[in-house]
Amino acid sequence: MSFEIRNLDAPLGAEILGLDLSEVPHEAELGHIRQALAERGVLVFRDQSRLTPEEHIAFSRTFGPLQIHIQHHFHHPQHPEILVVSNVVENGKPIGLADAGRYWHSDLSYVAEPSLGSLLHAQELPDEGGDTLFANQVAAYESLPAELRERIDGLQAVHSYEARNRAQQAVSGDKRPGLTEAQRASVPPVTHPVVRVHPESGRKALFVNEGFTTHIVGLPEDESRALLEELFTVSVAERFIYRHRWQPHDLVFWDNRQTVHLATPFPQHYRRKLYRTTVQGDVPAGPN
Ligand code: OGA
Ligand code: MN
């Protein structure tokens, strides 16, 4: 192997050193990357200073088809496969989604085939703040008492984009557009198992998140709320978290099937801009 994979000193995550992604890695290298992603949940590719949007897209596609984000205002102007995550305003218009991920979530858990993983490439970073936190959902699941694990193994939960977008609009105002009728129709609520079996590692992970999971199927409202609150709390306990402090030109590839993540705030007089691609995954499988 021509590059190094070094586990981070954290409950998940590994650094990939000495690999330039501007050339698509060959099949054996891609195999190591896939395996490391399944094992560690987050991969940090350092020093991707030469990587163009086209090359970012080409690398991402080796893992599956790409998903086009519903907020089309914030696509890269030449490449709808890239979602711009940014607080930068140009000619009076936000160039990207300014408040992406300000709540714990797994990308696109609100669609029938949620994202396998997302690849976020740093373009401009603030001098302070703007870290991204990742939490290990396999470890969170395994930490639960046996009776609770057994109980949730058989449960399903509903995920909704619209519920989140509405809540986010209330906080972010005009930075976050409402959905058109067509957009709304394209993201009806979906149901997924509360516990997801990772298709590559075979390990069970919690698959509910504060961002998009609205309720548990078949439970009275108050019980559903109480159980979700309990699971959300465990899922992001300090001991399951890796804090990513962005370095210039990092590309971070995370596995949405076994992690949740959160964007932390930063002073808004700094510019922050990152490019994201999103790889489609399979229909989540439960333990039963
Ligand atoms: C995302 C996201 C977090 C961040 O792009 O999916 O949640 O720190 N971003 O920008
Ligand atoms: Mn996200």
Short mmCIF file of C-alpha atoms and ligand atoms in Angstrom, two decimals:
data_model
loop_
_atom_site.label_atom_id
_atom_site.label_comp_id
_atom_site.label_asym_id
_atom_site.label_seq_id
_atom_site.Cartn_x
_atom_site.Cartn_y
_atom_site.Cartn_z
CA MET A 1 0.00 0.00 0.00
CA SER A 2 1.41 3.35 -1.05
CA PHE A 3 -0.21 5.37 1.74
CA GLU A 4 -0.60 5.18 5.49
CA ILE A 5 -3.78 4.60 7.50
CA ARG A 6 -3.30 5.76 11.08
CA ASN A 7 -6.05 5.35 13.66
CA LEU A 8 -6.89 8.57 15.48
CA ASP A 9 -6.66 8.61 19.25
CA ALA A 10 -10.45 8.68 19.50
CA PRO A 11 -13.37 6.21 19.60
CA LEU A 12 -13.58 6.37 15.80
CA GLY A 13 -11.67 7.82 12.87
CA ALA A 14 -8.42 7.29 11.00
CA GLU A 15 -6.06 9.56 9.11
CA ILE A 16 -4.97 8.75 5.59
CA LEU A 17 -1.51 10.12 4.89
CA GLY A 18 0.43 10.24 1.66
CA LEU A 19 -2.45 9.76 -0.75
CA ASP A 20 -3.29 12.34 -3.43
CA LEU A 21 -6.92 11.86 -4.42
CA SER A 22 -6.59 13.93 -7.58
CA GLU A 23 -5.85 10.58 -9.20
CA VAL A 24 -8.47 7.92 -8.52
CA PRO A 25 -6.78 5.22 -6.39
CA HIS A 26 -6.56 1.79 -7.98
CA GLU A 27 -8.86 -1.06 -7.01
CA ALA A 28 -6.65 -2.53 -4.26
CA GLU A 29 -6.22 0.89 -2.65
CA LEU A 30 -9.97 1.51 -2.84
CA GLY A 31 -10.43 -1.83 -1.06
CA HIS A 32 -8.24 -0.64 1.84
CA ILE A 33 -10.16 2.62 1.99
CA ARG A 34 -13.53 0.83 2.06
CA GLN A 35 -12.33 -1.50 4.77
CA ALA A 36 -10.93 1.36 6.87
CA LEU A 37 -14.21 3.25 6.53
CA ALA A 38 -16.19 0.21 7.70
CA GLU A 39 -13.83 -0.27 10.65
CA ARG A 40 -13.27 3.34 11.73
CA GLY A 41 -16.38 5.24 10.52
CA VAL A 42 -14.48 8.46 9.63
CA LEU A 43 -11.48 8.89 7.33
CA VAL A 44 -9.46 12.09 7.25
CA PHE A 45 -7.50 12.48 4.00
CA ARG A 46 -4.88 15.14 4.67
CA ASP A 47 -3.43 17.68 2.25
CA GLN A 48 -5.85 17.40 -0.68
CA SER A 49 -4.72 20.80 -1.95
CA ARG A 50 -4.79 19.90 -5.64
CA LEU A 51 -8.18 18.20 -5.66
CA THR A 52 -10.61 19.84 -8.11
CA PRO A 53 -14.41 19.50 -7.87
CA GLU A 54 -14.29 17.11 -10.86
CA GLU A 55 -11.74 14.89 -9.10
CA HIS A 56 -13.66 15.05 -5.84
CA ILE A 57 -16.73 13.82 -7.74
CA ALA A 58 -14.75 11.10 -9.55
CA PHE A 59 -13.33 9.72 -6.28
CA SER A 60 -16.75 9.85 -4.60
CA ARG A 61 -18.37 7.92 -7.47
CA THR A 62 -16.10 4.92 -6.89
CA PHE A 63 -18.23 4.22 -3.78
CA GLY A 64 -21.63 4.46 -5.46
CA PRO A 65 -24.03 6.80 -7.24
CA LEU A 66 -24.11 10.36 -5.93
CA GLN A 67 -27.16 11.98 -4.39
CA ILE A 68 -28.19 15.46 -5.45
CA HIS A 69 -29.18 17.64 -2.49
CA ILE A 70 -32.72 18.93 -2.34
CA GLN A 71 -31.53 22.49 -1.58
CA HIS A 72 -30.64 23.18 -5.20
CA HIS A 73 -29.93 26.87 -4.47
CA PHE A 74 -26.72 25.67 -2.84
CA HIS A 75 -25.32 23.38 -5.50
CA HIS A 76 -21.90 24.22 -6.88
CA PRO A 77 -22.67 26.36 -9.96
CA GLN A 78 -21.03 23.90 -12.37
CA HIS A 79 -21.59 20.66 -10.45
CA PRO A 80 -24.98 19.77 -8.94
CA GLU A 81 -23.27 16.75 -7.32
CA ILE A 82 -21.54 19.18 -4.97
CA LEU A 83 -23.41 20.85 -2.13
CA VAL A 84 -21.71 24.04 -0.97
CA VAL A 85 -21.60 24.31 2.82
CA SER A 86 -20.74 27.93 3.60
CA ASN A 87 -21.64 31.14 5.42
CA VAL A 88 -20.22 33.26 2.58
CA VAL A 89 -22.58 35.76 0.96
CA GLU A 90 -21.78 36.97 -2.56
CA ASN A 91 -23.75 39.73 -4.31
CA GLY A 92 -26.25 39.62 -1.51
CA LYS A 93 -26.88 35.90 -1.92
CA PRO A 94 -25.66 33.02 0.30
CA ILE A 95 -23.43 30.75 -1.83
CA GLY A 96 -24.08 27.73 0.37
CA LEU A 97 -26.03 26.18 3.16
CA ALA A 98 -24.90 28.27 6.12
CA ASP A 99 -26.45 26.25 8.90
CA ALA A 100 -25.74 22.71 7.63
CA GLY A 101 -25.69 20.16 10.39
CA ARG A 102 -26.18 22.38 13.44
CA TYR A 103 -27.92 19.42 15.09
CA TRP A 104 -26.83 15.79 15.39
CA HIS A 105 -27.74 13.85 12.27
CA SER A 106 -26.86 11.26 9.66
CA ASP A 107 -26.95 12.71 6.15
CA LEU A 108 -30.10 11.94 4.18
CA SER A 109 -31.52 9.54 6.78
CA TYR A 110 -34.83 11.04 5.60
CA VAL A 111 -34.78 9.18 2.25
CA ALA A 112 -35.50 5.52 1.50
CA GLU A 113 -31.89 4.84 0.49
CA PRO A 114 -29.92 7.08 2.85
CA SER A 115 -26.37 8.08 2.25
CA LEU A 116 -23.58 5.51 2.56
CA GLY A 117 -21.17 8.31 3.28
CA SER A 118 -20.37 11.96 2.63
CA LEU A 119 -17.09 13.49 1.49
CA LEU A 120 -16.49 17.02 2.70
CA HIS A 121 -13.54 18.95 1.28
CA ALA A 122 -12.30 22.09 3.04
CA GLN A 123 -11.97 25.16 0.79
CA GLU A 124 -11.86 27.99 3.33
CA LEU A 125 -11.70 27.62 7.11
CA PRO A 126 -12.31 30.04 9.98
CA ASP A 127 -9.45 30.89 12.34
CA GLU A 128 -11.48 29.58 15.25
CA GLY A 129 -14.44 27.24 15.76
CA GLY A 130 -16.25 25.36 13.02
CA ASP A 131 -15.11 21.91 14.19
CA THR A 132 -17.19 18.91 13.18
CA LEU A 133 -18.05 16.29 15.80
CA PHE A 134 -18.62 12.64 14.94
CA ALA A 135 -20.14 9.99 17.23
CA ASN A 136 -19.69 6.23 16.97
CA GLN A 137 -23.14 4.60 16.76
CA VAL A 138 -21.87 1.02 17.02
CA ALA A 139 -20.22 1.79 20.36
CA ALA A 140 -23.33 3.70 21.48
CA TYR A 141 -25.55 0.71 20.66
CA GLU A 142 -23.22 -1.75 22.36
CA SER A 143 -23.19 0.36 25.53
CA LEU A 144 -26.94 -0.09 26.05
CA PRO A 145 -28.29 -2.59 28.60
CA ALA A 146 -29.22 -5.95 27.02
CA GLU A 147 -32.99 -5.53 27.59
CA LEU A 148 -33.00 -2.16 25.88
CA ARG A 149 -30.98 -3.51 22.94
CA GLU A 150 -33.45 -6.36 22.54
CA ARG A 151 -36.38 -3.98 22.69
CA ILE A 152 -35.10 -1.55 20.09
CA ASP A 153 -33.83 -4.31 17.75
CA GLY A 154 -37.47 -4.81 16.76
CA LEU A 155 -38.48 -1.15 16.38
CA GLN A 156 -38.86 1.19 13.42
CA ALA A 157 -38.68 4.98 13.38
CA VAL A 158 -39.90 7.72 11.05
CA HIS A 159 -37.47 10.27 9.56
CA SER A 160 -38.58 13.54 7.95
CA TYR A 161 -36.73 16.32 6.15
CA GLU A 162 -39.61 18.72 6.18
CA ALA A 163 -39.97 18.65 9.95
CA ARG A 164 -36.28 19.55 10.27
CA ASN A 165 -36.31 22.22 7.58
CA ARG A 166 -39.22 23.95 9.28
CA ALA A 167 -37.53 23.83 12.69
CA GLN A 168 -34.32 25.15 11.14
CA GLN A 169 -36.09 28.01 9.37
CA ALA A 170 -37.41 29.20 12.70
CA VAL A 171 -33.78 29.60 13.89
CA SER A 172 -32.06 30.65 10.68
CA GLY A 173 -34.71 32.77 9.00
CA ASP A 174 -34.04 33.70 5.39
CA LYS A 175 -30.71 31.79 5.25
CA ARG A 176 -32.82 28.65 4.93
CA PRO A 177 -35.45 28.70 2.19
CA GLY A 178 -38.76 26.93 2.63
CA LEU A 179 -39.56 23.97 0.39
CA THR A 180 -41.52 24.27 -2.82
CA GLU A 181 -44.45 21.93 -3.36
CA ALA A 182 -42.30 19.77 -5.66
CA GLN A 183 -39.44 19.60 -3.16
CA ARG A 184 -41.86 18.70 -0.41
CA ALA A 185 -43.35 15.93 -2.52
CA SER A 186 -39.88 14.52 -3.23
CA VAL A 187 -39.10 13.94 0.46
CA PRO A 188 -42.09 12.27 2.11
CA PRO A 189 -41.37 10.85 5.59
CA VAL A 190 -39.72 7.39 5.55
CA THR A 191 -39.44 4.54 8.02
CA HIS A 192 -36.15 2.84 8.99
CA PRO A 193 -35.12 0.30 11.61
CA VAL A 194 -33.96 1.92 14.88
CA VAL A 195 -30.97 -0.44 14.82
CA ARG A 196 -29.12 -0.81 11.56
CA VAL A 197 -26.88 -3.71 10.59
CA HIS A 198 -23.85 -2.38 8.78
CA PRO A 199 -23.76 -4.09 5.37
CA GLU A 200 -19.97 -4.48 5.40
CA SER A 201 -18.96 -5.02 9.04
CA GLY A 202 -22.16 -6.82 10.09
CA ARG A 203 -22.14 -4.78 13.30
CA LYS A 204 -25.28 -3.20 14.76
CA ALA A 205 -25.48 0.56 15.08
CA LEU A 206 -28.08 2.96 16.45
CA PHE A 207 -29.83 4.59 13.51
CA VAL A 208 -31.90 7.41 14.98
CA ASN A 209 -30.87 11.05 15.11
CA GLU A 210 -32.06 14.27 16.65
CA GLY A 211 -32.02 15.97 13.24
CA PHE A 212 -34.48 13.91 11.27
CA THR A 213 -36.06 11.18 13.44
CA THR A 214 -39.54 12.31 14.48
CA HIS A 215 -41.06 9.29 16.23
CA ILE A 216 -41.02 5.55 16.81
CA VAL A 217 -43.65 3.57 14.95
CA GLY A 218 -46.43 2.05 17.06
CA LEU A 219 -45.63 3.79 20.37
CA PRO A 220 -47.80 6.41 22.07
CA GLU A 221 -46.39 9.90 21.51
CA ASP A 222 -45.01 10.35 25.04
CA GLU A 223 -43.31 6.93 25.12
CA SER A 224 -41.84 7.50 21.69
CA ARG A 225 -40.49 10.89 22.74
CA ALA A 226 -39.02 9.51 25.97
CA LEU A 227 -37.32 6.57 24.24
CA LEU A 228 -35.91 8.79 21.49
CA GLU A 229 -34.58 11.29 24.03
CA GLU A 230 -32.88 8.44 25.88
CA LEU A 231 -31.30 7.09 22.68
CA PHE A 232 -30.24 10.56 21.44
CA THR A 233 -28.51 11.22 24.75
CA VAL A 234 -26.55 7.97 24.75
CA SER A 235 -25.74 8.25 21.05
CA VAL A 236 -23.74 11.43 21.51
CA ALA A 237 -22.13 10.80 24.90
CA GLU A 238 -18.67 12.32 25.15
CA ARG A 239 -16.94 8.92 25.16
CA PHE A 240 -18.23 8.10 21.66
CA ILE A 241 -17.12 11.37 20.05
CA TYR A 242 -14.27 12.41 17.81
CA ARG A 243 -13.84 16.18 17.38
CA HIS A 244 -12.48 17.00 13.95
CA ARG A 245 -10.42 20.21 13.95
CA TRP A 246 -10.15 21.07 10.30
CA GLN A 247 -6.74 21.57 8.73
CA PRO A 248 -6.36 23.29 5.36
CA HIS A 249 -7.29 20.98 2.43
CA ASP A 250 -8.62 18.13 4.59
CA LEU A 251 -11.13 15.88 2.91
CA VAL A 252 -13.22 14.00 5.46
CA PHE A 253 -15.16 10.91 4.39
CA TRP A 254 -17.64 9.64 6.98
CA ASP A 255 -19.86 6.60 7.09
CA ASN A 256 -23.46 7.72 7.63
CA ARG A 257 -24.53 4.13 8.37
CA GLN A 258 -22.66 4.00 11.67
CA THR A 259 -22.01 7.60 12.74
CA VAL A 260 -23.86 10.84 13.43
CA HIS A 261 -22.26 14.25 13.16
CA LEU A 262 -22.68 17.86 14.26
CA ALA A 263 -21.30 21.17 13.00
CA THR A 264 -20.11 23.47 15.80
CA PRO A 265 -20.48 27.27 15.56
CA PHE A 266 -17.81 29.80 14.66
CA PRO A 267 -17.63 33.62 14.65
CA GLN A 268 -19.56 34.74 11.60
CA HIS A 269 -17.03 37.36 10.49
CA TYR A 270 -14.86 34.45 9.32
CA ARG A 271 -15.44 32.73 6.00
CA ARG A 272 -16.03 28.98 6.01
CA LYS A 273 -16.60 27.04 2.81
CA LEU A 274 -16.56 23.31 2.13
CA TYR A 275 -17.69 21.14 -0.77
CA ARG A 276 -19.72 18.03 -0.09
CA THR A 277 -20.56 15.02 -2.19
CA THR A 278 -22.98 12.41 -0.93
CA VAL A 279 -22.86 8.73 -1.91
CA GLN A 280 -26.08 6.76 -1.99
CA GLY A 281 -26.28 3.68 0.25
CA ASP A 282 -28.63 0.73 0.52
CA VAL A 283 -32.04 0.39 2.16
CA PRO A 284 -31.19 0.09 5.89
CA ALA A 285 -31.50 -3.47 7.20
CA GLY A 286 -32.56 -4.17 10.78
CA PRO A 287 -31.39 -7.08 12.94
CA ASN A 288 -34.54 -9.19 12.39
C1 OGA B 1 -22.58 18.23 6.16
C2 OGA B 1 -22.44 18.71 7.54
C3 OGA B 1 -20.90 19.78 9.03
C4 OGA B 1 -19.92 20.88 9.01
O1 OGA B 1 -21.97 18.85 5.26
O2 OGA B 1 -23.26 17.22 5.95
O3 OGA B 1 -23.18 18.28 8.40
O4 OGA B 1 -19.16 20.98 9.99
N1 OGA B 1 -21.45 19.58 7.76
O5 OGA B 1 -19.91 21.67 8.06
MN MN B 2 -24.36 16.54 7.56
#
